[in-house]
N, C-alpha and C. Protein backbone atom coordinates (compact mmCIF):
# COMPACT_ATOMS: atom_id res chain seq x y z
N MET A 1 -106.05 35.86 -32.10
CA MET A 1 -106.04 34.41 -32.05
C MET A 1 -104.92 33.97 -31.12
N THR A 2 -105.26 33.18 -30.17
CA THR A 2 -104.26 32.68 -29.23
C THR A 2 -103.55 31.47 -29.83
N SER A 3 -102.49 31.07 -29.16
CA SER A 3 -101.73 29.92 -29.67
C SER A 3 -102.55 28.63 -29.54
N ASN A 4 -103.40 28.54 -28.51
CA ASN A 4 -104.25 27.36 -28.38
C ASN A 4 -105.25 27.27 -29.52
N GLN A 5 -105.80 28.39 -29.92
CA GLN A 5 -106.74 28.40 -31.05
C GLN A 5 -106.03 28.03 -32.34
N ALA A 6 -104.81 28.53 -32.52
CA ALA A 6 -104.05 28.20 -33.72
C ALA A 6 -103.71 26.71 -33.76
N LEU A 7 -103.32 26.15 -32.62
CA LEU A 7 -103.03 24.71 -32.58
C LEU A 7 -104.28 23.88 -32.81
N ASP A 8 -105.41 24.33 -32.28
CA ASP A 8 -106.67 23.63 -32.51
C ASP A 8 -107.05 23.68 -33.99
N MET A 9 -106.85 24.82 -34.62
CA MET A 9 -107.15 24.95 -36.05
C MET A 9 -106.22 24.06 -36.87
N LEU A 10 -104.96 23.99 -36.49
CA LEU A 10 -104.01 23.12 -37.18
C LEU A 10 -104.40 21.65 -37.03
N PHE A 11 -104.81 21.26 -35.83
CA PHE A 11 -105.25 19.89 -35.60
C PHE A 11 -106.49 19.58 -36.44
N GLN A 12 -107.44 20.49 -36.48
CA GLN A 12 -108.65 20.28 -37.28
C GLN A 12 -108.33 20.20 -38.77
N THR A 13 -107.35 20.97 -39.21
CA THR A 13 -106.94 20.92 -40.62
C THR A 13 -106.36 19.56 -40.97
N PHE A 14 -105.47 19.05 -40.12
CA PHE A 14 -104.89 17.72 -40.36
C PHE A 14 -105.96 16.64 -40.29
N GLN A 15 -106.87 16.77 -39.34
CA GLN A 15 -107.93 15.79 -39.20
C GLN A 15 -108.83 15.77 -40.44
N LEU A 16 -109.17 16.94 -40.95
CA LEU A 16 -110.00 17.02 -42.15
C LEU A 16 -109.27 16.44 -43.36
N SER A 17 -107.99 16.73 -43.50
CA SER A 17 -107.25 16.20 -44.65
C SER A 17 -107.16 14.68 -44.60
N VAL A 18 -107.02 14.12 -43.42
CA VAL A 18 -107.00 12.66 -43.30
C VAL A 18 -108.37 12.08 -43.62
N GLN A 19 -109.44 12.72 -43.13
CA GLN A 19 -110.79 12.24 -43.40
C GLN A 19 -111.12 12.29 -44.88
N ILE A 20 -110.59 13.25 -45.58
CA ILE A 20 -110.86 13.37 -47.02
C ILE A 20 -110.02 12.38 -47.82
N ALA A 21 -108.76 12.24 -47.46
CA ALA A 21 -107.84 11.41 -48.25
C ALA A 21 -107.93 9.93 -47.94
N LEU A 22 -108.32 9.57 -46.73
CA LEU A 22 -108.28 8.17 -46.32
C LEU A 22 -109.14 7.24 -47.18
N PRO A 23 -110.40 7.57 -47.48
CA PRO A 23 -111.17 6.63 -48.32
C PRO A 23 -110.57 6.44 -49.71
N LEU A 24 -110.07 7.52 -50.29
CA LEU A 24 -109.47 7.42 -51.62
C LEU A 24 -108.20 6.58 -51.59
N LEU A 25 -107.37 6.79 -50.60
CA LEU A 25 -106.12 6.04 -50.51
C LEU A 25 -106.37 4.56 -50.20
N LEU A 26 -107.33 4.29 -49.32
CA LEU A 26 -107.62 2.90 -48.98
C LEU A 26 -108.15 2.13 -50.18
N ILE A 27 -109.09 2.72 -50.91
CA ILE A 27 -109.64 2.05 -52.09
C ILE A 27 -108.55 1.84 -53.14
N SER A 28 -107.72 2.85 -53.34
CA SER A 28 -106.64 2.73 -54.31
C SER A 28 -105.66 1.63 -53.91
N MET A 29 -105.37 1.53 -52.62
CA MET A 29 -104.46 0.50 -52.15
C MET A 29 -105.06 -0.89 -52.31
N ILE A 30 -106.33 -1.04 -51.95
CA ILE A 30 -106.99 -2.35 -52.06
C ILE A 30 -107.05 -2.80 -53.52
N VAL A 31 -107.45 -1.90 -54.41
CA VAL A 31 -107.52 -2.23 -55.83
C VAL A 31 -106.11 -2.54 -56.36
N GLY A 32 -105.12 -1.80 -55.93
CA GLY A 32 -103.75 -2.06 -56.36
C GLY A 32 -103.25 -3.42 -55.93
N ILE A 33 -103.58 -3.81 -54.70
CA ILE A 33 -103.16 -5.13 -54.22
C ILE A 33 -103.87 -6.24 -55.00
N ILE A 34 -105.17 -6.07 -55.23
CA ILE A 34 -105.91 -7.07 -56.00
C ILE A 34 -105.35 -7.19 -57.41
N MET A 35 -105.07 -6.06 -58.04
CA MET A 35 -104.53 -6.10 -59.39
C MET A 35 -103.12 -6.67 -59.42
N ALA A 36 -102.33 -6.44 -58.36
CA ALA A 36 -100.99 -7.02 -58.30
C ALA A 36 -101.06 -8.53 -58.19
N ILE A 37 -102.03 -9.01 -57.43
CA ILE A 37 -102.20 -10.46 -57.31
C ILE A 37 -102.62 -11.06 -58.65
N ILE A 38 -103.56 -10.40 -59.33
CA ILE A 38 -104.00 -10.88 -60.65
C ILE A 38 -102.85 -10.83 -61.65
N THR A 39 -102.08 -9.75 -61.62
CA THR A 39 -100.94 -9.61 -62.53
C THR A 39 -99.90 -10.69 -62.27
N ALA A 40 -99.63 -10.97 -60.99
CA ALA A 40 -98.65 -12.01 -60.67
C ALA A 40 -99.16 -13.40 -61.05
N ALA A 41 -100.45 -13.61 -60.91
CA ALA A 41 -101.00 -14.93 -61.24
C ALA A 41 -101.02 -15.19 -62.73
N THR A 42 -101.25 -14.12 -63.52
CA THR A 42 -101.36 -14.31 -64.96
C THR A 42 -100.08 -13.97 -65.72
N SER A 43 -99.10 -13.40 -65.04
CA SER A 43 -97.82 -12.99 -65.63
C SER A 43 -97.99 -11.97 -66.75
N ILE A 44 -99.02 -11.13 -66.62
CA ILE A 44 -99.23 -10.04 -67.58
C ILE A 44 -98.59 -8.79 -66.99
N ASN A 45 -97.65 -8.20 -67.73
CA ASN A 45 -96.94 -7.02 -67.24
C ASN A 45 -97.37 -5.78 -68.01
N GLU A 46 -98.61 -5.45 -67.90
CA GLU A 46 -99.15 -4.27 -68.59
C GLU A 46 -99.44 -3.18 -67.55
N GLN A 47 -98.87 -1.99 -67.76
CA GLN A 47 -99.03 -0.91 -66.79
C GLN A 47 -100.46 -0.40 -66.70
N THR A 48 -101.16 -0.37 -67.82
CA THR A 48 -102.53 0.14 -67.78
C THR A 48 -103.47 -0.81 -67.06
N LEU A 49 -103.07 -2.06 -66.93
CA LEU A 49 -103.90 -3.03 -66.23
C LEU A 49 -104.08 -2.65 -64.76
N THR A 50 -103.08 -2.01 -64.15
CA THR A 50 -103.21 -1.58 -62.77
C THR A 50 -103.70 -0.14 -62.66
N PHE A 51 -103.37 0.69 -63.62
CA PHE A 51 -103.72 2.11 -63.54
C PHE A 51 -105.21 2.36 -63.76
N VAL A 52 -105.79 1.76 -64.76
CA VAL A 52 -107.19 2.02 -65.11
C VAL A 52 -108.15 1.60 -64.00
N PRO A 53 -108.02 0.41 -63.40
CA PRO A 53 -108.94 0.07 -62.31
C PRO A 53 -108.81 1.00 -61.10
N LYS A 54 -107.58 1.42 -60.80
CA LYS A 54 -107.39 2.37 -59.69
C LYS A 54 -108.09 3.68 -60.00
N LEU A 55 -107.91 4.17 -61.21
CA LEU A 55 -108.55 5.43 -61.61
C LEU A 55 -110.06 5.32 -61.55
N LEU A 56 -110.61 4.24 -62.06
CA LEU A 56 -112.06 4.06 -62.04
C LEU A 56 -112.60 3.92 -60.63
N SER A 57 -111.86 3.24 -59.76
CA SER A 57 -112.32 3.10 -58.38
C SER A 57 -112.28 4.43 -57.64
N ILE A 58 -111.27 5.25 -57.89
CA ILE A 58 -111.20 6.56 -57.25
C ILE A 58 -112.33 7.45 -57.77
N LEU A 59 -112.61 7.41 -59.06
CA LEU A 59 -113.72 8.19 -59.60
C LEU A 59 -115.06 7.73 -59.02
N LEU A 60 -115.21 6.44 -58.83
CA LEU A 60 -116.44 5.92 -58.23
C LEU A 60 -116.59 6.39 -56.78
N ILE A 61 -115.52 6.34 -56.02
CA ILE A 61 -115.57 6.80 -54.63
C ILE A 61 -115.85 8.30 -54.58
N LEU A 62 -115.25 9.07 -55.48
CA LEU A 62 -115.53 10.51 -55.52
C LEU A 62 -116.99 10.78 -55.89
N ALA A 63 -117.54 9.97 -56.77
CA ALA A 63 -118.95 10.14 -57.12
C ALA A 63 -119.87 9.82 -55.94
N VAL A 64 -119.49 8.81 -55.17
CA VAL A 64 -120.32 8.41 -54.03
C VAL A 64 -120.13 9.36 -52.85
N LEU A 65 -118.89 9.70 -52.53
CA LEU A 65 -118.60 10.50 -51.35
C LEU A 65 -118.34 11.97 -51.63
N GLY A 66 -118.49 12.39 -52.87
CA GLY A 66 -118.16 13.77 -53.24
C GLY A 66 -118.96 14.81 -52.47
N SER A 67 -120.24 14.58 -52.31
CA SER A 67 -121.06 15.56 -51.60
C SER A 67 -120.70 15.63 -50.12
N THR A 68 -120.35 14.49 -49.54
CA THR A 68 -119.94 14.47 -48.13
C THR A 68 -118.62 15.20 -47.96
N ILE A 69 -117.69 14.97 -48.86
CA ILE A 69 -116.40 15.65 -48.80
C ILE A 69 -116.59 17.15 -48.94
N LEU A 70 -117.42 17.56 -49.90
CA LEU A 70 -117.67 18.98 -50.09
C LEU A 70 -118.33 19.60 -48.86
N ALA A 71 -119.26 18.90 -48.24
CA ALA A 71 -119.92 19.42 -47.04
C ALA A 71 -118.93 19.61 -45.90
N ARG A 72 -118.02 18.65 -45.74
CA ARG A 72 -117.01 18.79 -44.68
C ARG A 72 -116.08 19.97 -44.93
N ILE A 73 -115.70 20.15 -46.18
CA ILE A 73 -114.83 21.28 -46.51
C ILE A 73 -115.57 22.60 -46.29
N GLN A 74 -116.84 22.66 -46.68
CA GLN A 74 -117.63 23.88 -46.47
C GLN A 74 -117.77 24.20 -44.98
N ASP A 75 -118.05 23.19 -44.17
CA ASP A 75 -118.16 23.42 -42.73
C ASP A 75 -116.86 23.94 -42.15
N PHE A 76 -115.75 23.40 -42.62
CA PHE A 76 -114.45 23.86 -42.13
C PHE A 76 -114.17 25.30 -42.55
N VAL A 77 -114.51 25.64 -43.78
CA VAL A 77 -114.30 27.01 -44.26
C VAL A 77 -115.17 27.98 -43.47
N TYR A 78 -116.43 27.62 -43.20
CA TYR A 78 -117.29 28.46 -42.38
C TYR A 78 -116.71 28.66 -40.99
N LEU A 79 -116.16 27.59 -40.42
CA LEU A 79 -115.53 27.69 -39.11
C LEU A 79 -114.35 28.64 -39.13
N VAL A 80 -113.52 28.53 -40.16
CA VAL A 80 -112.35 29.40 -40.26
C VAL A 80 -112.78 30.86 -40.42
N PHE A 81 -113.76 31.11 -41.29
CA PHE A 81 -114.20 32.48 -41.49
C PHE A 81 -114.87 33.05 -40.24
N ASN A 82 -115.59 32.23 -39.49
CA ASN A 82 -116.18 32.71 -38.24
C ASN A 82 -115.10 33.04 -37.22
N MET A 83 -114.03 32.24 -37.20
CA MET A 83 -112.93 32.55 -36.28
C MET A 83 -112.22 33.83 -36.68
N ILE A 84 -112.10 34.07 -37.99
CA ILE A 84 -111.49 35.31 -38.45
C ILE A 84 -112.37 36.50 -38.11
N LYS A 85 -113.67 36.33 -38.30
CA LYS A 85 -114.61 37.42 -38.04
C LYS A 85 -114.67 37.79 -36.56
N THR A 86 -114.67 36.78 -35.70
CA THR A 86 -114.76 37.06 -34.26
C THR A 86 -113.44 37.46 -33.66
N GLY A 87 -112.36 37.16 -34.33
CA GLY A 87 -111.06 37.62 -33.86
C GLY A 87 -110.38 36.66 -33.05
């Protein structure tokens, strides 16, 4: 494996991790902001009020995008194993 191949593999790894984490983080951030606005408007200081909606939204996104995420990870693993096999 040359250094260019190693750098390309590192770039693809970072790219895949961003593609996997970005939808989850964005949804969590949006729900967190909405819940913070609701909490500030109603003056309710309950920790579970922000945690439970975030958890449910992340579970919903995983249910919707789970197969796509798994397919991307599988493709990446196949690519890595093919690179190992070919040398």
